[in-house]
Coordinates of C-alpha atoms and ligand atoms in Angstrom, one line a residue:
M27 CA -6.1 9.6 20.4
A28 CA -3.3 11.5 19.4
M29 CA -0.7 9.0 18.7
T30 CA 0.1 8.0 14.9
L31 CA 1.2 4.8 13.7
E32 CA 2.9 5.1 10.5
L33 CA 4.6 2.3 8.3
K34 CA 8.0 2.5 6.6
T35 CA 10.7 0.6 4.8
L36 CA 13.6 0.4 7.2
S37 CA 16.8 -1.3 7.0
L38 CA 19.2 -1.7 10.0
Q39 CA 21.0 1.2 8.4
S40 CA 18.1 3.5 8.1
A41 CA 16.6 2.6 11.3
A42 CA 19.9 3.5 13.0
Q43 CA 19.5 7.1 11.4
E44 CA 16.0 7.4 12.7
K45 CA 15.9 10.2 15.4
A46 CA 13.6 8.8 18.1
D47 CA 13.2 8.4 21.9
L48 CA 13.3 4.6 21.7
L49 CA 14.4 2.2 18.9
L50 CA 12.7 -1.2 19.6
V51 CA 14.3 -3.9 17.7
L52 CA 12.1 -7.1 17.4
V53 CA 14.6 -10.0 17.0
P54 CA 13.2 -13.2 16.1
Q55 CA 15.1 -16.4 16.8
A56 CA 15.9 -17.2 13.2
E57 CA 17.3 -13.8 13.0
A58 CA 19.9 -14.6 15.8
G59 CA 21.7 -17.2 13.4
Q60 CA 21.6 -14.5 10.6
Q61 CA 23.3 -11.9 12.7
Q62 CA 26.4 -14.2 13.1
E63 CA 27.0 -14.2 9.3
P64 CA 29.6 -11.6 8.5
K65 CA 28.2 -9.0 6.3
T66 CA 29.5 -8.9 2.8
Q67 CA 27.7 -5.9 1.6
A68 CA 30.2 -3.1 1.4
A69 CA 27.6 -0.4 1.4
E70 CA 26.6 -0.9 4.9
N71 CA 27.2 2.3 7.1
E72 CA 28.5 2.8 10.5
G73 CA 25.0 2.9 12.1
A74 CA 24.2 -0.5 10.7
A75 CA 27.5 -2.1 11.7
A76 CA 26.9 -0.8 15.2
L77 CA 23.5 -2.4 15.5
R78 CA 24.7 -5.6 13.7
Q79 CA 27.6 -5.9 16.3
L80 CA 25.3 -5.0 19.3
L81 CA 23.0 -7.9 18.2
Q82 CA 25.9 -10.2 17.7
Q83 CA 27.6 -9.5 21.0
A84 CA 24.5 -9.5 22.9
Q85 CA 23.6 -12.9 21.8
Q86 CA 27.0 -14.4 22.1
S87 CA 27.3 -13.2 25.8
G88 CA 24.0 -14.6 26.5
D89 CA 22.7 -11.1 27.8
F90 CA 20.0 -11.3 25.1
E91 CA 18.2 -14.5 23.9
P92 CA 15.7 -13.8 21.2
A93 CA 14.3 -17.5 21.2
K94 CA 12.8 -16.5 24.7
L95 CA 9.7 -14.5 24.1
G96 CA 9.9 -11.2 25.7
N97 CA 13.5 -11.2 26.4
Q98 CA 14.7 -7.8 26.7
L99 CA 18.1 -5.8 26.8
A100 CA 18.2 -2.0 26.9
L101 CA 21.0 0.2 25.9
Y102 CA 21.5 4.0 26.2
S103 CA 23.4 6.3 23.8
V104 CA 24.7 3.6 21.4
A105 CA 27.2 5.1 19.1
Q106 CA 26.3 5.6 15.6
V107 CA 22.6 5.1 16.6
A108 CA 20.5 8.3 16.5
A109 CA 17.9 6.9 18.9
R110 CA 18.2 7.8 22.7
K111 CA 17.6 4.3 23.7
V112 CA 17.7 0.9 22.1
L113 CA 15.6 -1.9 23.2
L114 CA 16.2 -5.5 21.9
L115 CA 12.9 -7.6 22.2
G116 CA 13.0 -11.2 21.7
V117 CA 10.2 -12.6 19.6
A118 CA 10.8 -16.1 19.4
Q119 CA 9.3 -17.8 16.1
A120 CA 7.4 -14.3 15.7
R121 CA 4.0 -15.9 15.5
P122 CA 1.1 -13.3 15.5
A123 CA 0.4 -14.2 19.1
Q124 CA 3.9 -14.2 20.2
L125 CA 4.3 -10.6 18.6
C126 CA 1.2 -9.5 20.5
K127 CA 2.5 -10.8 23.8
A128 CA 6.1 -9.5 23.3
I129 CA 4.5 -5.9 22.6
E130 CA 2.3 -6.1 25.5
G131 CA 5.4 -6.9 27.9
V132 CA 7.0 -3.5 26.7
A133 CA 3.7 -1.5 26.5
A134 CA 4.8 0.3 29.9
Q135 CA 8.2 1.5 28.3
L136 CA 6.3 2.8 25.1
R137 CA 4.2 4.8 27.5
Q138 CA 7.1 6.0 29.6
K139 CA 7.3 9.6 30.2
G140 CA 9.2 11.6 27.8
V141 CA 9.0 8.8 24.9
K142 CA 7.3 11.1 22.1
K143 CA 8.6 9.0 19.2
A144 CA 9.3 5.3 18.9
V145 CA 10.7 3.3 16.0
V146 CA 9.8 -0.4 15.9
L147 CA 12.1 -2.1 13.6
A148 CA 10.7 -5.8 12.8
L149 CA 13.8 -7.7 11.7
G150 CA 13.4 -10.8 9.3
D151 CA 10.4 -12.8 10.3
A152 CA 9.0 -10.6 12.6
A153 CA 7.1 -9.0 9.8
Q154 CA 7.3 -12.0 7.6
D155 CA 3.3 -12.0 6.5
D156 CA 0.3 -10.2 6.6
A157 CA -0.8 -11.6 9.9
A158 CA 2.5 -10.6 11.6
V159 CA 2.1 -7.2 10.3
Q160 CA -1.3 -7.0 11.4
A161 CA -0.5 -8.3 14.9
L162 CA 2.0 -5.7 15.4
A163 CA -0.1 -2.9 14.2
R164 CA -3.0 -3.9 16.6
A165 CA -0.6 -4.5 19.4
L166 CA 1.2 -1.2 19.2
S167 CA -2.1 0.7 18.7
A168 CA -3.4 -1.0 22.0
A169 CA -0.3 -0.3 23.7
A170 CA -0.6 3.5 23.4
Y171 CA -4.1 3.3 24.9
C172 CA -4.9 4.9 28.0
Y173 CA -8.3 5.8 29.8
R174 CA -8.4 9.4 30.9
H175 CA -12.1 10.4 30.3
T176 CA -12.9 10.6 34.2
K177 CA -9.3 10.7 35.4
P178 CA -7.7 13.8 33.9
S179 CA -5.0 13.7 36.4
E180 CA -3.8 10.6 34.7
P181 CA -0.6 12.0 32.8
E182 CA -1.2 12.0 29.2
V183 CA 0.9 9.2 27.2
S184 CA 3.5 11.3 25.7
L185 CA 3.9 9.0 22.6
Q186 CA 2.9 10.8 19.6
K187 CA 4.5 8.9 17.0
I188 CA 5.3 5.0 16.3
V189 CA 7.1 4.2 13.1
L190 CA 6.9 0.6 12.2
G191 CA 9.8 -0.4 10.1
V192 CA 9.4 -3.3 7.8
A193 CA 11.6 -4.7 4.9
S194 CA 9.0 -3.7 2.4
K195 CA 6.4 -0.9 3.1
A196 CA 4.6 -1.7 -0.4
R197 CA 4.0 -5.3 0.6
A198 CA 2.9 -4.7 4.2
Q199 CA 0.7 -1.7 3.4
A200 CA -2.8 -3.2 2.8
A201 CA -2.3 -5.3 5.8
F202 CA -1.2 -2.6 7.8
E203 CA -4.1 -0.2 6.8
Q204 CA -6.7 -2.9 7.5
A205 CA -5.0 -3.4 11.0
L206 CA -5.3 0.3 11.8
G207 CA -8.9 0.5 10.9
V208 CA -9.7 -2.5 13.0
A209 CA -7.6 -0.9 16.0
A210 CA -9.7 2.2 15.9
G211 CA -12.8 0.0 16.2
I212 CA -11.1 -1.8 19.3
A213 CA -10.1 1.5 20.9
L214 CA -13.8 2.7 20.8
A215 CA -15.1 -0.3 22.1
R216 CA -12.6 -0.1 25.2
E217 CA -13.2 3.4 25.7
L218 CA -17.1 2.9 25.9
G219 CA -16.5 0.0 28.0
N220 CA -14.3 1.5 30.4
L221 CA -16.8 4.6 30.9
P222 CA -18.5 4.5 34.2
A223 CA -22.4 3.8 33.7
N224 CA -23.3 7.4 34.8
H225 CA -21.4 8.5 31.7
A226 CA -22.1 5.6 29.3
T227 CA -25.9 5.7 29.6
P228 CA -28.3 4.4 26.9
T229 CA -28.7 7.8 25.5
R230 CA -24.9 8.5 25.6
L231 CA -24.5 5.2 23.5
A232 CA -27.1 6.5 21.1
Q233 CA -25.2 9.7 20.6
T234 CA -22.0 7.8 19.8
A235 CA -24.0 5.9 17.1
R236 CA -25.2 9.3 15.7
E237 CA -21.6 10.3 15.4
L238 CA -20.6 7.1 13.7
A239 CA -23.4 7.9 11.2
K240 CA -21.6 10.8 9.9
A241 CA -19.3 8.6 8.2
K242 CA -19.7 7.6 4.6
G243 CA -22.1 4.4 4.2
I244 CA -23.3 4.7 7.8
S245 CA -26.9 5.7 8.7
V246 CA -28.6 5.5 12.1
K247 CA -32.2 5.3 13.7
V248 CA -32.8 5.4 17.5
H249 CA -35.9 3.9 18.7
A250 CA -37.2 5.4 22.1
Q251 CA -39.9 4.1 24.6
R252 CA -42.8 5.0 22.6
E253 CA -41.6 3.1 19.3
L254 CA -40.5 0.1 21.6
E255 CA -44.1 -0.1 22.8
R256 CA -45.5 0.3 19.2
L257 CA -43.0 -2.7 18.3
K258 CA -44.5 -4.7 21.4
M259 CA -41.0 -5.3 22.7
G260 CA -42.5 -6.5 26.0
A261 CA -39.2 -8.3 27.1
F262 CA -37.0 -5.4 26.5
L263 CA -39.4 -3.0 28.0
A264 CA -39.7 -5.1 31.2
V265 CA -36.1 -4.8 31.9
A266 CA -36.0 -1.1 31.3
Q267 CA -39.1 -0.3 33.5
G268 CA -37.1 -0.1 36.7
S269 CA -34.8 2.3 35.4
A270 CA -34.7 6.3 35.5
Q271 CA -32.8 6.2 32.3
P272 CA -34.9 5.9 29.2
P273 CA -34.2 2.7 27.1
Q274 CA -32.9 3.0 23.4
L275 CA -32.9 0.6 20.6
I276 CA -30.1 1.7 18.1
E277 CA -30.3 0.6 14.7
L278 CA -27.3 1.2 12.7
H279 CA -26.8 0.5 9.0
Y280 CA -23.6 0.2 7.0
Q281 CA -24.1 -0.2 3.2
G282 CA -20.8 -1.0 1.2
A283 CA -22.5 -3.4 -1.1
P284 CA -25.6 -3.1 -3.5
K285 CA -28.7 -2.8 -1.4
T286 CA -29.9 -6.2 -2.7
Q287 CA -27.1 -8.2 -0.9
P288 CA -28.7 -9.4 2.5
P289 CA -26.7 -8.0 5.4
V290 CA -25.0 -9.4 8.4
V291 CA -26.9 -8.3 11.5
L292 CA -25.0 -7.9 14.6
V293 CA -27.0 -7.6 18.0
G294 CA -25.0 -6.1 21.0
K295 CA -26.3 -6.5 24.7
G296 CA -26.3 -3.0 26.0
V297 CA -27.0 -3.2 29.7
T298 CA -25.1 0.0 30.6
F299 CA -25.3 -1.2 34.3
D300 CA -26.7 -4.4 35.6
T301 CA -27.4 -4.6 39.5
G302 CA -29.6 -7.8 39.0
G303 CA -32.8 -5.9 39.6
I304 CA -35.0 -7.2 42.2
S305 CA -33.0 -10.4 42.0
I306 CA -30.0 -8.2 43.2
K307 CA -26.5 -9.0 42.7
P308 CA -24.1 -9.0 45.9
A309 CA -22.1 -5.9 46.5
A310 CA -18.7 -7.1 45.9
G311 CA -17.4 -6.5 42.4
M312 CA -20.7 -5.1 41.5
D313 CA -19.0 -2.0 39.9
E314 CA -17.9 -4.3 37.1
M315 CA -21.4 -4.5 35.9
K316 CA -20.7 -1.3 34.1
F317 CA -19.0 -3.5 31.6
D318 CA -22.3 -5.3 30.8
M319 CA -22.6 -3.2 27.6
C320 CA -19.5 -4.4 26.2
G321 CA -21.2 -6.3 23.6
A322 CA -22.9 -3.1 22.6
A323 CA -19.5 -1.3 22.6
S324 CA -18.3 -4.1 20.1
V325 CA -21.0 -3.4 17.7
L326 CA -20.2 0.3 17.7
G327 CA -16.6 -0.4 17.6
V328 CA -17.1 -2.6 14.4
F329 CA -18.9 0.3 12.9
Q330 CA -15.9 2.6 13.6
A331 CA -13.7 0.1 11.8
L332 CA -16.4 -0.2 9.0
A333 CA -16.4 3.6 8.5
R334 CA -12.6 3.6 8.2
L335 CA -12.2 0.6 5.9
Q336 CA -15.3 0.8 3.7
P337 CA -15.4 -2.9 2.9
R338 CA -18.0 -4.1 0.2
I339 CA -20.6 -5.6 2.6
N340 CA -23.8 -4.9 4.1
V341 CA -24.0 -4.8 8.1
V342 CA -27.0 -3.9 10.3
G343 CA -26.1 -3.3 14.0
L344 CA -28.8 -3.5 16.8
V345 CA -28.1 -2.5 20.3
P346 CA -30.8 -2.7 22.7
A347 CA -29.6 -0.3 25.6
T348 CA -30.9 -0.2 29.2
E349 CA -30.1 -0.3 32.7
N350 CA -31.2 -3.1 34.8
M351 CA -32.4 -1.5 38.2
P352 CA -34.5 -2.5 41.2
G353 CA -37.2 -0.2 42.3
G354 CA -41.0 0.3 42.7
K355 CA -41.6 0.0 39.0
A356 CA -39.0 -2.9 38.4
V357 CA -40.0 -6.2 36.9
K358 CA -40.5 -8.8 39.7
P359 CA -39.7 -12.5 39.8
G360 CA -42.7 -14.4 38.5
D361 CA -43.7 -11.7 36.3
V362 CA -44.7 -13.0 32.7
V363 CA -44.2 -10.7 29.9
T364 CA -44.9 -10.9 26.2
S365 CA -42.0 -10.8 23.9
M366 CA -42.1 -9.1 20.3
S367 CA -42.5 -12.6 18.9
G368 CA -45.5 -13.2 20.8
Q369 CA -43.9 -15.8 22.9
T370 CA -44.4 -15.4 26.7
I371 CA -41.8 -15.3 29.3
E372 CA -41.8 -15.9 33.0
V373 CA -39.2 -13.7 34.6
L374 CA -38.1 -16.2 37.4
N375 CA -34.9 -14.2 38.0
T376 CA -34.6 -10.5 37.0
D377 CA -30.8 -11.0 36.7
A378 CA -31.0 -13.0 33.5
E379 CA -32.1 -9.5 31.8
G380 CA -29.5 -9.9 29.1
R381 CA -31.6 -12.6 27.1
L382 CA -34.8 -10.5 27.6
I383 CA -33.5 -7.6 25.8
L384 CA -31.7 -9.6 23.1
C385 CA -34.7 -11.8 22.2
D386 CA -36.7 -8.7 21.0
A387 CA -33.8 -7.4 19.2
L388 CA -33.4 -10.8 17.5
S389 CA -36.8 -10.6 16.6
Y390 CA -36.6 -7.2 15.1
A391 CA -33.5 -8.6 13.0
A392 CA -36.0 -10.4 10.7
R393 CA -37.1 -7.5 8.8
F394 CA -33.6 -7.2 7.2
K395 CA -33.7 -10.8 5.8
P396 CA -30.3 -11.3 6.9
S397 CA -27.8 -13.7 5.7
A398 CA -26.6 -14.1 9.1
V399 CA -27.4 -12.8 12.8
I400 CA -24.7 -12.9 15.3
D401 CA -25.3 -11.5 18.9
I402 CA -22.7 -10.5 21.3
A403 CA -23.3 -10.4 24.9
T404 CA -21.7 -10.4 28.3
L405 CA -24.4 -12.8 29.0
T406 CA -23.4 -15.4 31.8
G407 CA -21.1 -15.7 34.8
A408 CA -21.2 -19.5 33.8
C409 CA -19.3 -18.7 30.6
V410 CA -16.5 -16.9 32.8
I411 CA -16.4 -20.4 34.7
A412 CA -16.2 -22.4 31.6
L413 CA -13.8 -20.7 29.4
G414 CA -12.2 -17.7 31.6
G415 CA -10.7 -14.8 29.9
V416 CA -9.0 -16.7 27.0
R417 CA -11.8 -17.5 24.6
S418 CA -15.2 -16.3 24.0
G419 CA -18.1 -18.7 24.1
V420 CA -19.2 -19.5 20.4
F421 CA -22.7 -20.9 19.9
A422 CA -24.0 -21.3 16.5
S423 CA -27.0 -23.1 14.8
D424 CA -24.8 -23.4 11.7
D425 CA -21.5 -25.2 11.3
A426 CA -20.2 -23.1 8.4
L427 CA -20.9 -19.9 10.5
A428 CA -19.3 -21.4 13.7
Q429 CA -16.3 -22.4 11.6
A430 CA -15.8 -18.9 10.1
L431 CA -16.3 -17.3 13.4
L432 CA -13.6 -19.6 15.0
Q433 CA -11.2 -18.8 12.2
A434 CA -11.6 -15.3 12.4
G435 CA -10.9 -15.4 15.9
E436 CA -7.6 -17.3 15.4
A437 CA -6.5 -14.8 12.7
A438 CA -7.3 -11.9 14.8
Q439 CA -5.9 -13.2 18.1
D440 CA -9.4 -12.7 19.5
L441 CA -10.0 -16.5 20.3
G442 CA -13.4 -18.4 20.5
W443 CA -14.5 -21.9 21.4
R444 CA -17.4 -23.7 20.1
M445 CA -20.0 -24.6 22.6
P446 CA -23.0 -26.9 22.3
L447 CA -26.7 -26.4 21.7
D448 CA -28.2 -29.7 21.9
D449 CA -32.1 -29.5 22.5
D450 CA -31.9 -31.5 25.7
Y451 CA -30.0 -28.2 27.2
G452 CA -33.1 -26.4 26.8
Q453 CA -35.4 -28.7 28.9
G454 CA -34.9 -26.7 32.1
L455 CA -36.5 -23.5 30.5
K456 CA -40.0 -24.9 30.8
S457 CA -42.4 -22.7 32.7
A458 CA -45.9 -23.6 34.3
F459 CA -47.1 -20.1 33.4
A460 CA -45.5 -19.0 30.3
D461 CA -44.2 -20.4 26.8
M462 CA -40.8 -20.2 28.7
A463 CA -39.0 -19.3 31.7
N464 CA -36.0 -16.9 31.5
V465 CA -33.6 -19.3 33.6
A466 CA -33.0 -23.0 34.0
G467 CA -31.1 -24.8 36.7
R468 CA -27.4 -23.9 37.5
E469 CA -25.8 -26.5 35.3
A470 CA -24.6 -25.4 32.0
G471 CA -25.7 -21.8 32.5
A472 CA -23.9 -20.5 29.5
V473 CA -25.6 -23.1 27.2
T474 CA -29.2 -22.6 28.8
A475 CA -29.1 -19.1 28.2
A476 CA -28.1 -19.6 24.4
K477 CA -31.0 -22.2 24.1
F478 CA -33.2 -19.3 25.4
L479 CA -31.8 -17.1 22.7
Q480 CA -32.2 -19.6 20.1
K481 CA -36.0 -19.6 20.4
F482 CA -36.0 -16.2 18.9
A483 CA -33.3 -16.7 16.3
G484 CA -35.2 -17.3 13.1
D485 CA -34.4 -19.2 10.1
W486 CA -31.0 -17.7 9.0
P487 CA -27.7 -18.8 10.3
W488 CA -27.4 -17.5 13.8
A489 CA -24.6 -17.3 16.4
H490 CA -24.2 -16.2 19.9
L491 CA -20.8 -14.8 21.4
D492 CA -20.8 -14.9 25.1
I493 CA -18.1 -12.5 25.9
A494 CA -18.7 -12.4 29.8
G495 CA -15.1 -13.5 30.4
T496 CA -13.3 -11.8 27.5
A497 CA -14.8 -8.3 27.2
W498 CA -12.9 -7.1 30.3
K499 CA -10.2 -7.6 32.7
S500 CA -10.6 -7.5 36.5
G501 CA -7.9 -6.7 39.0
N502 CA -5.3 -4.2 38.8
A503 CA -5.4 -4.2 35.1
K504 CA -9.1 -3.6 35.1
G505 CA -10.7 -2.4 31.9
A506 CA -12.4 -3.2 28.8
T507 CA -10.3 -5.2 26.3
G508 CA -12.2 -4.2 23.0
R509 CA -13.1 -7.8 22.2
P510 CA -14.5 -9.3 20.1
V511 CA -14.2 -6.5 17.6
G512 CA -11.0 -8.1 16.1
L513 CA -12.7 -11.4 15.5
L514 CA -16.0 -9.8 14.1
M515 CA -14.0 -7.7 11.7
H516 CA -11.9 -10.5 10.3
Y517 CA -15.1 -12.4 9.8
L518 CA -16.7 -9.5 7.9
L519 CA -13.6 -8.5 6.0
G520 CA -13.2 -12.1 5.0
L521 CA -17.0 -12.2 4.1
A522 CA -16.5 -9.1 1.9
T523 CA -13.6 -10.8 0.0
A524 CA -15.6 -13.9 -0.4
Q525 CA -18.5 -11.9 -1.9
A526 CA -16.4 -10.0 -4.3
A527 CA -14.6 -13.1 -5.5
E528 CA -18.1 -14.6 -6.2
A529 CA -19.1 -11.5 -8.0
A530 CA -16.0 -11.5 -10.2
P531 CA -14.7 -15.0 -10.4
Q532 CA -11.9 -14.2 -12.8
R533 CA -10.2 -11.8 -10.1
K534 CA -8.6 -13.4 -7.1
P535 CA -8.4 -10.5 -4.5
A536 CA -5.6 -11.0 -1.8
S537 CA -6.9 -11.5 1.7
P538 CA -4.7 -10.0 4.2
G539 CA -4.5 -11.8 7.6
G540 CA -6.0 -14.9 6.4
Q541 CA -3.3 -17.0 8.1
T542 CA -4.1 -19.0 11.3
S543 CA -1.9 -19.7 14.3
K544 CA -1.5 -22.1 17.2
A545 CA -1.7 -19.8 19.9
G546 CA -0.4 -21.9 22.9
K547 CA -1.8 -19.6 25.4
K548 CA -1.5 -20.2 29.0
P549 CA -4.2 -19.1 31.5
A550 CA -3.2 -16.4 33.8
K551 CA -1.9 -17.8 37.0
S552 CA -3.3 -14.9 39.2
P553 CA -5.6 -15.5 42.1
P554 CA -9.4 -15.5 41.7
T555 CA -10.5 -12.0 40.3
S556 CA -13.6 -10.3 41.7
K557 CA -15.0 -11.3 38.3
A558 CA -14.5 -15.0 38.9
R559 CA -15.7 -14.7 42.4
T560 CA -18.9 -12.8 41.4
A561 CA -19.6 -15.4 38.6
A562 CA -19.2 -18.4 41.0
K563 CA -21.2 -17.0 43.7
R564 CA -24.3 -16.8 41.7
T565 CA -26.7 -19.8 42.5
Ligands
BES216 N1 -24.2 -9.7 33.2 C1 -24.5 -10.9 33.7 C2 -23.5 -11.9 33.4 C3 -22.0 -11.8 34.0 C4 -21.9 -12.0 35.3 C5 -20.9 -11.4 33.2 C6 -20.4 -12.0 36.0 C7 -19.6 -11.3 33.6 C8 -19.6 -11.5 35.2 C9 -25.8 -11.5 33.6 O1 -26.7 -10.4 33.3 C10 -26.2 -12.4 34.6 O2 -26.4 -11.7 35.6 N2 -26.4 -13.5 34.3 C11 -26.8 -14.5 35.5 C12 -27.6 -15.4 34.9 C13 -28.3 -16.4 36.0 C14 -29.3 -15.3 36.8 C15 -29.2 -17.4 35.2 C16 -25.5 -15.0 35.8 O3 -24.7 -15.5 35.0 O4 -25.4 -15.1 37.2
MN217 MN1 -27.9 -10.0 35.1
ZN218 ZN1 -26.2 -8.5 32.6

């Protein structure tokens, strides 16, 4: 993407002098009171005075209410202001989640034809801390994203440059740079997720991984069919056998810390299209099953961010990638397959394929003696019903890991919610013909899927993120969200900081974005999406 996001120290005065197509002024409610105060400083130029007066009058008249999140007032050709258009935007208390929402609300104006350069001036509290700066940087990057790969007729966003103006560039710099790295990862995850399944094939995902491996600290291995057979990944291969596309197990390594430090292993579900296989899905909304590789996309997105940010940590990324197709060679209901772990699985429903490819990747993770394993998967329609598109399901065998992931989600505005793993939930997975079945009954489907995975999780802290509801949006805003790259990166960067502090206890490194926020998010009040319908229909 061509858009660059730049951080700059800006006052009202210097912001008024910035030549731009749009001057977006973020006004927190606290700032409203301050604007009433007559300015004592004599050095203020006409531009600053003009903006100050504008803010005052707009609020006094009631035309603009900064306390109302997303409230807007647009003005053209304001005297003494160099920008063509001035847009006042209310950001209420300027909490990170509010800043994100407010920016989302003006994304269309940022992408408007003819807007090449935008200056975003964060007044007072609007950039009060690292969390606010990061929220702004992420939201502004996201606002500039536009899918064009298979729609070249889509007019290119003309936006080339956004200047984010804050009171002190020096103070905000580290948090800003971090957010840009994360934003690059989110953008890659969105783009891969959005690509149609005839483009984003397993082979193409492997190619993307190879490109990522050109960066410092990153290496890649791709295991093809023969190697998967040698590894005895019978569950993964059973899913792949119905597809004409060759399966790929992508293995990425990022080394930012000494080799002796055990890595975090990320495992991403890479079903590039999920027809359901012989247990075929209904036609309505099936196109959305191209998003069934969003777990994989998030792992690749994390590696993109690691490449940019180079934190002191070791990470392994594993992506089993395949299609799930029906056909003469496809796995059938009742078939029994032997997983890499040696445990046998009766495939009662070929549409429960995600767990079949993940279980072998989880077994493979053992060889890295990981400090933690986290799998990320669009695993169950049941999770969409349980949590919708607001929070990802967080399952974890380890309370500390669960807490760390939930906190990272809060900090990154990429929320999760802890789900249970009581052993009783696993009862339904019993099989008369194998060590386990791949499905249980209809009840608590997201939990029984997690219980299945847990049988392969090994002795280290393990977490499973069910992102079926959060990885993409349905309806007229259909598209991948890039979640949970933000959550994962916050977790990993926090870990890097903690490990550095352990190694050198005398120094206390700053941790940008460590703040949490209460995000009082409302669920969308739209009619049931095709995603919800598809999810609800499955029996
Ligand atoms: N990829 C789907 C899960 C899914 C469905 C995500 C709808 C988002 C929206 C997964 O492979 C699947 O088909 N799961 C089945 C499991 C069932 C057969 C136990 C499901 O959720 O219906
Ligand atoms: Mn499926
Ligand atoms: Zn699936």
